[in-house]
mmCIF file of C-alpha atoms in Angstrom:
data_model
loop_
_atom_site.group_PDB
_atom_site.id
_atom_site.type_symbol
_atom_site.label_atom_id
_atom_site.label_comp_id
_atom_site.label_asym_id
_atom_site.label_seq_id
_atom_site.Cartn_x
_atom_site.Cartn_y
_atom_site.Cartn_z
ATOM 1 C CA UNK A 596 137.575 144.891 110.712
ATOM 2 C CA UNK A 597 136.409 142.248 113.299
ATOM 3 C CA UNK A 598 139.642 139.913 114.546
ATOM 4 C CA UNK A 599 139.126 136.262 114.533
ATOM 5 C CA UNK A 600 138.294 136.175 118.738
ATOM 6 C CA UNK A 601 135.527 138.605 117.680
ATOM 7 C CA UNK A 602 134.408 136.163 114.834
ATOM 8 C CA UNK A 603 134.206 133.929 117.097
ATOM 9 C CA UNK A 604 132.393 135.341 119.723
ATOM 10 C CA UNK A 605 129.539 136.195 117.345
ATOM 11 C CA UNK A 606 129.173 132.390 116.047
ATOM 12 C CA UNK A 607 129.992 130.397 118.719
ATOM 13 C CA UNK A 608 127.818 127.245 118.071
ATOM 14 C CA UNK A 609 128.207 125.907 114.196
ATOM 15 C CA UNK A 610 124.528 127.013 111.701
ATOM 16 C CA UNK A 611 125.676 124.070 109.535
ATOM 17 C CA UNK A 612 127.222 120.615 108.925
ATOM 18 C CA UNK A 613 127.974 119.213 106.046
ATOM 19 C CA UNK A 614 127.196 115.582 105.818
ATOM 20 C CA UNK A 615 127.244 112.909 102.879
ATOM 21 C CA UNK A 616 124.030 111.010 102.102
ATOM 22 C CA UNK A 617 122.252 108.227 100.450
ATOM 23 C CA UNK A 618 119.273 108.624 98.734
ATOM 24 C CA UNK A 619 116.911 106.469 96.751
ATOM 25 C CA UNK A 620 116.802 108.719 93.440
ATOM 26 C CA UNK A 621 114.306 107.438 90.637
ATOM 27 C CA UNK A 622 115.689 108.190 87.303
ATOM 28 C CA UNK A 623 112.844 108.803 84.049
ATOM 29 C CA UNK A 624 115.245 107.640 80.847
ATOM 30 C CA UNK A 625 113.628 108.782 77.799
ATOM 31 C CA UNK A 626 113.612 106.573 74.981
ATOM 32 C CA UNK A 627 111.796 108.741 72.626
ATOM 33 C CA UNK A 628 110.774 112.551 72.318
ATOM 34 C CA UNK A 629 107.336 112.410 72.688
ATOM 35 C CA UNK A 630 105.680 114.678 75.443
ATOM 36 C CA UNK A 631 101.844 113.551 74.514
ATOM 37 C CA UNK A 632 103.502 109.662 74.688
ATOM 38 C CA UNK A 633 105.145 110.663 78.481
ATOM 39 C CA UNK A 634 101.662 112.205 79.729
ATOM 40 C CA UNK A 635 100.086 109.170 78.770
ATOM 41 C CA UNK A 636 101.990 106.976 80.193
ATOM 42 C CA UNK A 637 103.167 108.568 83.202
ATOM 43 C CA UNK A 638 99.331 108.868 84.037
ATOM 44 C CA UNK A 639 98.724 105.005 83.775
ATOM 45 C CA UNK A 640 101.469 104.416 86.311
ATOM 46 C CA UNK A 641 100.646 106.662 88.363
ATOM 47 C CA UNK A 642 97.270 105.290 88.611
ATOM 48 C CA UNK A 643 98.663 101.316 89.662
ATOM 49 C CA UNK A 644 100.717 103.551 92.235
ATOM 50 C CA UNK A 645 100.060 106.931 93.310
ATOM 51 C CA UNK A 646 101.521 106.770 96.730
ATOM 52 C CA UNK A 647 105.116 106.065 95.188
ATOM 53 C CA UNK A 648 104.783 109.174 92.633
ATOM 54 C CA UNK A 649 104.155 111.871 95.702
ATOM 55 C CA UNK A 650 107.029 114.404 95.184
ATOM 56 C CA UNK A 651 109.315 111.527 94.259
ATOM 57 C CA UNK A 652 113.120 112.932 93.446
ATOM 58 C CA UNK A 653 114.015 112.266 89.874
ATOM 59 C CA UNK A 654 117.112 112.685 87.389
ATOM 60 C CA UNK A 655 115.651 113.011 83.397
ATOM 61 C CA UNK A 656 118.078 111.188 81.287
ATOM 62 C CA UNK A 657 118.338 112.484 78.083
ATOM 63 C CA UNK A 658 121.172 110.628 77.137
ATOM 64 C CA UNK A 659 119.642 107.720 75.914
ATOM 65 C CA UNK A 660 117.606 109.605 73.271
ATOM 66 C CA UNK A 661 118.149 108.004 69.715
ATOM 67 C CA UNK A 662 119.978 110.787 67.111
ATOM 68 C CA UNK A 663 118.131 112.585 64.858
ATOM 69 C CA UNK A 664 115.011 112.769 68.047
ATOM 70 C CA UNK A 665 115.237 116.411 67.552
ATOM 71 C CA UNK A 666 115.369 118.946 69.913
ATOM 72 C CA UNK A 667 113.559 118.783 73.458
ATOM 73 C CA UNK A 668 111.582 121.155 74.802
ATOM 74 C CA UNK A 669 113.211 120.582 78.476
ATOM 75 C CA UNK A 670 110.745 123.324 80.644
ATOM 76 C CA UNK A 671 107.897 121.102 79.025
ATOM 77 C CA UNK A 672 109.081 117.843 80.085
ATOM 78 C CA UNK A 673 109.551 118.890 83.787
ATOM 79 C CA UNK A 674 106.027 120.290 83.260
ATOM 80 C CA UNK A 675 104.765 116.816 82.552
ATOM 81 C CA UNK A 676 106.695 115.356 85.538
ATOM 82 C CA UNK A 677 105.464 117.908 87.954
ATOM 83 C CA UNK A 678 101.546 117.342 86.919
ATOM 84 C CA UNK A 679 102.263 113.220 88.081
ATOM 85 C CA UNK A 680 104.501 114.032 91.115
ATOM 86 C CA UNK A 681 108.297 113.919 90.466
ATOM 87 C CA UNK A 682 110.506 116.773 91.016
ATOM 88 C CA UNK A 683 113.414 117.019 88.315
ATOM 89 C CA UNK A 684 116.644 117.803 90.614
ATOM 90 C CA UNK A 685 118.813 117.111 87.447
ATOM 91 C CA UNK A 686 119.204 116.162 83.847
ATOM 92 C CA UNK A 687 121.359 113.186 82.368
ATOM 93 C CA UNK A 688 122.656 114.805 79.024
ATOM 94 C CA UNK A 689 124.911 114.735 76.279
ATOM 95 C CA UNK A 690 124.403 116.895 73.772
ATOM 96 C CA UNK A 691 125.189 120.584 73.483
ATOM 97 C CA UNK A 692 121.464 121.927 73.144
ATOM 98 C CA UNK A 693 120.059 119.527 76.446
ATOM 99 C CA UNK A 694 122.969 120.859 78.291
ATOM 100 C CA UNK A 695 123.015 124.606 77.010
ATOM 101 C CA UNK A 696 118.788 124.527 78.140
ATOM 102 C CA UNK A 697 119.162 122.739 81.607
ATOM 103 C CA UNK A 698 122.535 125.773 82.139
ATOM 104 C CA UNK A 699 119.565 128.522 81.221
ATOM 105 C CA UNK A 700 116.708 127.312 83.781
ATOM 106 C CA UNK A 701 120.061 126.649 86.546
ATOM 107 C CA UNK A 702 119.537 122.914 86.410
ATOM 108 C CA UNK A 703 121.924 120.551 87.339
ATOM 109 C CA UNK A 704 123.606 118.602 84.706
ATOM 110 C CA UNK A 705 124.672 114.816 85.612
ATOM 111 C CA UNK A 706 127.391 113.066 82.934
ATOM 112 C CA UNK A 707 125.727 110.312 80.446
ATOM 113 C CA UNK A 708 125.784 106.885 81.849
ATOM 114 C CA UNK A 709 128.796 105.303 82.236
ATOM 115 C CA UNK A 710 130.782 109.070 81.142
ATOM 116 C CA UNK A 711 132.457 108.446 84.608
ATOM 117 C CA UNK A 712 134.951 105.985 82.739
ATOM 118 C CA UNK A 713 137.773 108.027 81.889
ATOM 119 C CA UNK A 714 139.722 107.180 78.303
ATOM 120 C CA UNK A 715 143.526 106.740 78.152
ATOM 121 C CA UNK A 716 144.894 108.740 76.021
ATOM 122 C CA UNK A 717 148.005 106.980 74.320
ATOM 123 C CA UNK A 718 151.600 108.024 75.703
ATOM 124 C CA UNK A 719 153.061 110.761 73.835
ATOM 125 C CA UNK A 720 157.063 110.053 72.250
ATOM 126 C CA UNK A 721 158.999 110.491 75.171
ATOM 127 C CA UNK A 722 157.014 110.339 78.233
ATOM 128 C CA UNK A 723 158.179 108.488 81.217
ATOM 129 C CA UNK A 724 155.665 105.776 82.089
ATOM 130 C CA UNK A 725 154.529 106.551 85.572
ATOM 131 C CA UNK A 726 154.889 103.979 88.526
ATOM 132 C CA UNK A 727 151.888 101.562 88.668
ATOM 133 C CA UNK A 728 149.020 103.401 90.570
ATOM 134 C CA UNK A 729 148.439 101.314 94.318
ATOM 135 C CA UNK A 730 145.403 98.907 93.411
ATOM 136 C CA UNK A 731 142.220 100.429 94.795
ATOM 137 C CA UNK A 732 140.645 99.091 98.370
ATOM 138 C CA UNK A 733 138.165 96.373 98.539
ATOM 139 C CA UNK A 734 134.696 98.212 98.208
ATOM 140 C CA UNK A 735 133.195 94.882 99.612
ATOM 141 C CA UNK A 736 132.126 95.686 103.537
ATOM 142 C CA UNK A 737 130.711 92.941 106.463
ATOM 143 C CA UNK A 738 127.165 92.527 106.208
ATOM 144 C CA UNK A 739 125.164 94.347 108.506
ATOM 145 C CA UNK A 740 123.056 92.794 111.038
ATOM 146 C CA UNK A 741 119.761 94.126 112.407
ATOM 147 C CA UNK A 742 118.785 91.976 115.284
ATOM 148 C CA UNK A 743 115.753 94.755 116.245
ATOM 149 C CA UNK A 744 112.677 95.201 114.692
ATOM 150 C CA UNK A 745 112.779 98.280 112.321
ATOM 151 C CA UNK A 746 110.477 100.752 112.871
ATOM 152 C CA UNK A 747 108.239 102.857 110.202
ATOM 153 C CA UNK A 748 110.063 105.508 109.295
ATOM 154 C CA UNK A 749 113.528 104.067 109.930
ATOM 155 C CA UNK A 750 116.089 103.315 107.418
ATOM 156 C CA UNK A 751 118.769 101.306 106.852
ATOM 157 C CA UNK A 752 121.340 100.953 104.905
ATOM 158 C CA UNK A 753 124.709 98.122 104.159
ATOM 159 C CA UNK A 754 126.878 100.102 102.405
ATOM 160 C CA UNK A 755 129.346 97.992 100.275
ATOM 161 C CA UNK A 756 127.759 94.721 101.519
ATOM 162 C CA UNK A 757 124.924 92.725 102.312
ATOM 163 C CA UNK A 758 121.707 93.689 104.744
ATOM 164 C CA UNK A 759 120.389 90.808 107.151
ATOM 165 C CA UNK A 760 117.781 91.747 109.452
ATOM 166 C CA UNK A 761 116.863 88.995 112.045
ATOM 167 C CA UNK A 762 113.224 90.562 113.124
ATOM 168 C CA UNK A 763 110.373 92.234 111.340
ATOM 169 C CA UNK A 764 109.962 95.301 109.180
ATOM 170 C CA UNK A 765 107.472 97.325 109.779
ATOM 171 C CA UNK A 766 105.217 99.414 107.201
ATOM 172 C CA UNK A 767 106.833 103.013 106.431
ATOM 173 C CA UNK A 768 110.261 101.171 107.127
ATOM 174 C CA UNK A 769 113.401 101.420 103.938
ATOM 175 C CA UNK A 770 115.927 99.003 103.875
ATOM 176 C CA UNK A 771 118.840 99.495 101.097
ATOM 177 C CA UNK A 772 122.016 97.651 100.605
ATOM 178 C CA UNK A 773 124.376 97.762 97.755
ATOM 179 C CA UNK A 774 124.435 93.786 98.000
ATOM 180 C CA UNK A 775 121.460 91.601 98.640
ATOM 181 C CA UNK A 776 119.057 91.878 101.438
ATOM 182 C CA UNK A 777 117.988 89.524 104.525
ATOM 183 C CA UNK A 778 114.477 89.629 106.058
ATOM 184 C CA UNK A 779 113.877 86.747 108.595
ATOM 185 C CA UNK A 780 110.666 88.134 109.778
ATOM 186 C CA UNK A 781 107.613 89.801 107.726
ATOM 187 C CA UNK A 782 108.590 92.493 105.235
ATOM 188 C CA UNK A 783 106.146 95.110 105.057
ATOM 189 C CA UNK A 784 107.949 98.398 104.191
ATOM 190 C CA UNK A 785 110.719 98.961 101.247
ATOM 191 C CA UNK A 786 113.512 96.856 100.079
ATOM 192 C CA UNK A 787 116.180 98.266 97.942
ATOM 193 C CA UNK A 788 118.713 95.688 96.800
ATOM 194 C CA UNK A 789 121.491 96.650 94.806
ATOM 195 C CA UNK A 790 120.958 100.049 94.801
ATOM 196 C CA UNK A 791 124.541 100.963 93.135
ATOM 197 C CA UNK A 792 123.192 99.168 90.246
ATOM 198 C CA UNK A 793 124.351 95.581 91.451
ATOM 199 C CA UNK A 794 121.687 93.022 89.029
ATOM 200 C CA UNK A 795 122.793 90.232 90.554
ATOM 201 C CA UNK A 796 121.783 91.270 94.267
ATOM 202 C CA UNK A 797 118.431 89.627 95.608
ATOM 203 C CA UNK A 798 116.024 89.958 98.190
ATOM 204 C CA UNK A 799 115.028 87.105 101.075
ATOM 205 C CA UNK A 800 112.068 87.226 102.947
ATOM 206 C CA UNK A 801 110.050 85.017 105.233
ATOM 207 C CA UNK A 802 106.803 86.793 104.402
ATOM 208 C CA UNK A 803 106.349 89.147 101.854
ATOM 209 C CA UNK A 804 104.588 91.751 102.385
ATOM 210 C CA UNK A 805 106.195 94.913 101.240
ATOM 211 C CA UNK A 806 105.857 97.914 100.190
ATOM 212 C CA UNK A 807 108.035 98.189 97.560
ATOM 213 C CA UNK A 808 110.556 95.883 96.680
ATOM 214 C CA UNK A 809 113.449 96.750 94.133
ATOM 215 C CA UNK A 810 116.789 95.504 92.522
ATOM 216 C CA UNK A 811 119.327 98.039 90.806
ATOM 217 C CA UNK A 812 116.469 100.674 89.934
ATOM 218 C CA UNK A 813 113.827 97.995 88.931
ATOM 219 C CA UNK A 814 110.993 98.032 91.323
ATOM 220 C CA UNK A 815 107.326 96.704 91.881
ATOM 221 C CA UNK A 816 105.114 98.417 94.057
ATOM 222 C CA UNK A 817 102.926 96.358 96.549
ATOM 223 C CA UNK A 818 99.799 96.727 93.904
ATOM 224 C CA UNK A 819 101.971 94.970 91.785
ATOM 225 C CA UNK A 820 102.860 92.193 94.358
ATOM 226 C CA UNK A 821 99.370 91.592 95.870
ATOM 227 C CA UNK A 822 98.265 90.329 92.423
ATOM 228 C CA UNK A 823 101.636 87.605 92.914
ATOM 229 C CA UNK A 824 100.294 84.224 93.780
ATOM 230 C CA UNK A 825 103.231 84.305 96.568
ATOM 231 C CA UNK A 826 102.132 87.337 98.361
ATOM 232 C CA UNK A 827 102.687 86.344 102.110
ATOM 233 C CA UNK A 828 104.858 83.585 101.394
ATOM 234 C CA UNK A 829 108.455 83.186 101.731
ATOM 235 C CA UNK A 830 110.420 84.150 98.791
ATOM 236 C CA UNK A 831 113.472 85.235 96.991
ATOM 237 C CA UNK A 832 113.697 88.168 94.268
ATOM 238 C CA UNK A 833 116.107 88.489 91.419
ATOM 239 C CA UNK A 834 116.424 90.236 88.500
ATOM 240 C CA UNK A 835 117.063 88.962 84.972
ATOM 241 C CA UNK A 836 116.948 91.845 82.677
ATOM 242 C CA UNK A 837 114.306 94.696 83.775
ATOM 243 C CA UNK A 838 112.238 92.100 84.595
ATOM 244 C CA UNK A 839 112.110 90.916 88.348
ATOM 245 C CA UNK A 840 111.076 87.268 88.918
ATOM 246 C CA UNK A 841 109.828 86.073 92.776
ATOM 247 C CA UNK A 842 109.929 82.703 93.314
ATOM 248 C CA UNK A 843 109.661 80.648 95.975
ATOM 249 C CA UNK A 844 112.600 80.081 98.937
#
């Protein structure tokens, strides 16, 4: 048996880190179980924006499903998402049979939204109450400051806070922020505001020109903006339902 110098000696440079990440996941929530209905419809957006449905990452939630939807046919589904470009990586489930068919192809399963709440279960006759638990930290952060163009293929992200950059954005560029987002130059790459699901983050610009611009999962796509009587002017962007409204700043 090899002793630990020998270990050592054979891997003396780490293969591997292991490093946490943010990524811009779409999720697909089904509201019905109709496979003919998803083709049809994931064609048609496709078609107002191919570019953004190229191998795009997505989560299928299943959770939202109305009872008595019957069964889904799960391999199918992902069939239908692969033809228009987006990779399942998981499934958002609930019930037994969603769960039990995502466990059979070895596909992740991700808890129903909002399943991360835990319930408190009443205290049992006897139990001695536990000392209050030490509130949790502030998850609000400074706001990040960009004073630099940003580059295509650069990204950026506030984490916990708000995003200003004081310069331009350039095509092929992604900013994200869990609060609202800053642009005192042209935006012409991606905007992601809000992207732990904060609706009441927004979006400044001086000239817009992006991309893609989103709040909390709710996106348009620049052939969606282009056809917005403010394209090119400055603007804010909020969110009042699914629905995201640009006005003028």
């Amino acid at each position: 048996m090899p002793t630990m110098s020998q270990t050592e000696s054979l891997d003396p440079v780490p293969v591997f880190q292991l490093k946490g990440s943010m990524l811009a996941i779409t999720v697909l929530e089904l509201a019905h179980n109709n496979p003919e209905g998803l083709d049809r419809q994931l064609a048609a957006k496709v078609a107002q924006a191919p570019n953004f449905f190229s191998n795009t990452p997505l989560v299928l939630a299943l959770d939202k499903l109305p009872a008595g939807e019957g069964a889904v046919d799960l391999p199918a589904l992902m069939r239908i998402c692969r033809q228009h470009g987006l990779r399942t990586l998981a499934i958002r489930a609930n019930r037994i049979e969603d769960i039990a068919a995502a466990i059979a192809i070895d596909l992740p399963v991700l808890p129903p939204s909002g399943a991360r709440e835990r319930p408190v279960d009443p205290l049992q006759e006897g139990e001695v109450k536990k000392k209050p638990e030490k509130p949790p930290e502030p998850t609000i952060k400074p706001t990040k400051i960009i004073t630099s163009p940003v580059r295509g293929g650069q990204q950026i992200y506030a984490q916990g806070g708000d995003l200003v950059v004081i310069s331009s954005v350039s095509p092929g560029a992604e900013l994200l922020a869990d609060g609202n987002i800053h642009v005192y130059g042209p935006m012409r790459g991606r905007a992601l505001a809000g992207v732990k699901g904060d609706t009441k983050a927004r979006i400044f610009c001086q000239q817009l020109s992006a991309e893609l611009v989103s709040i909390a999962g709710q996106y348009k796509v620049s052939e969606d903006l282009r056809r917005d009587p403010l394209w090119g002017a400055a603007v804010q962007v909020s969110l009042s339902g699914d629905v995201l409204n640009i006005t003028r700043l």
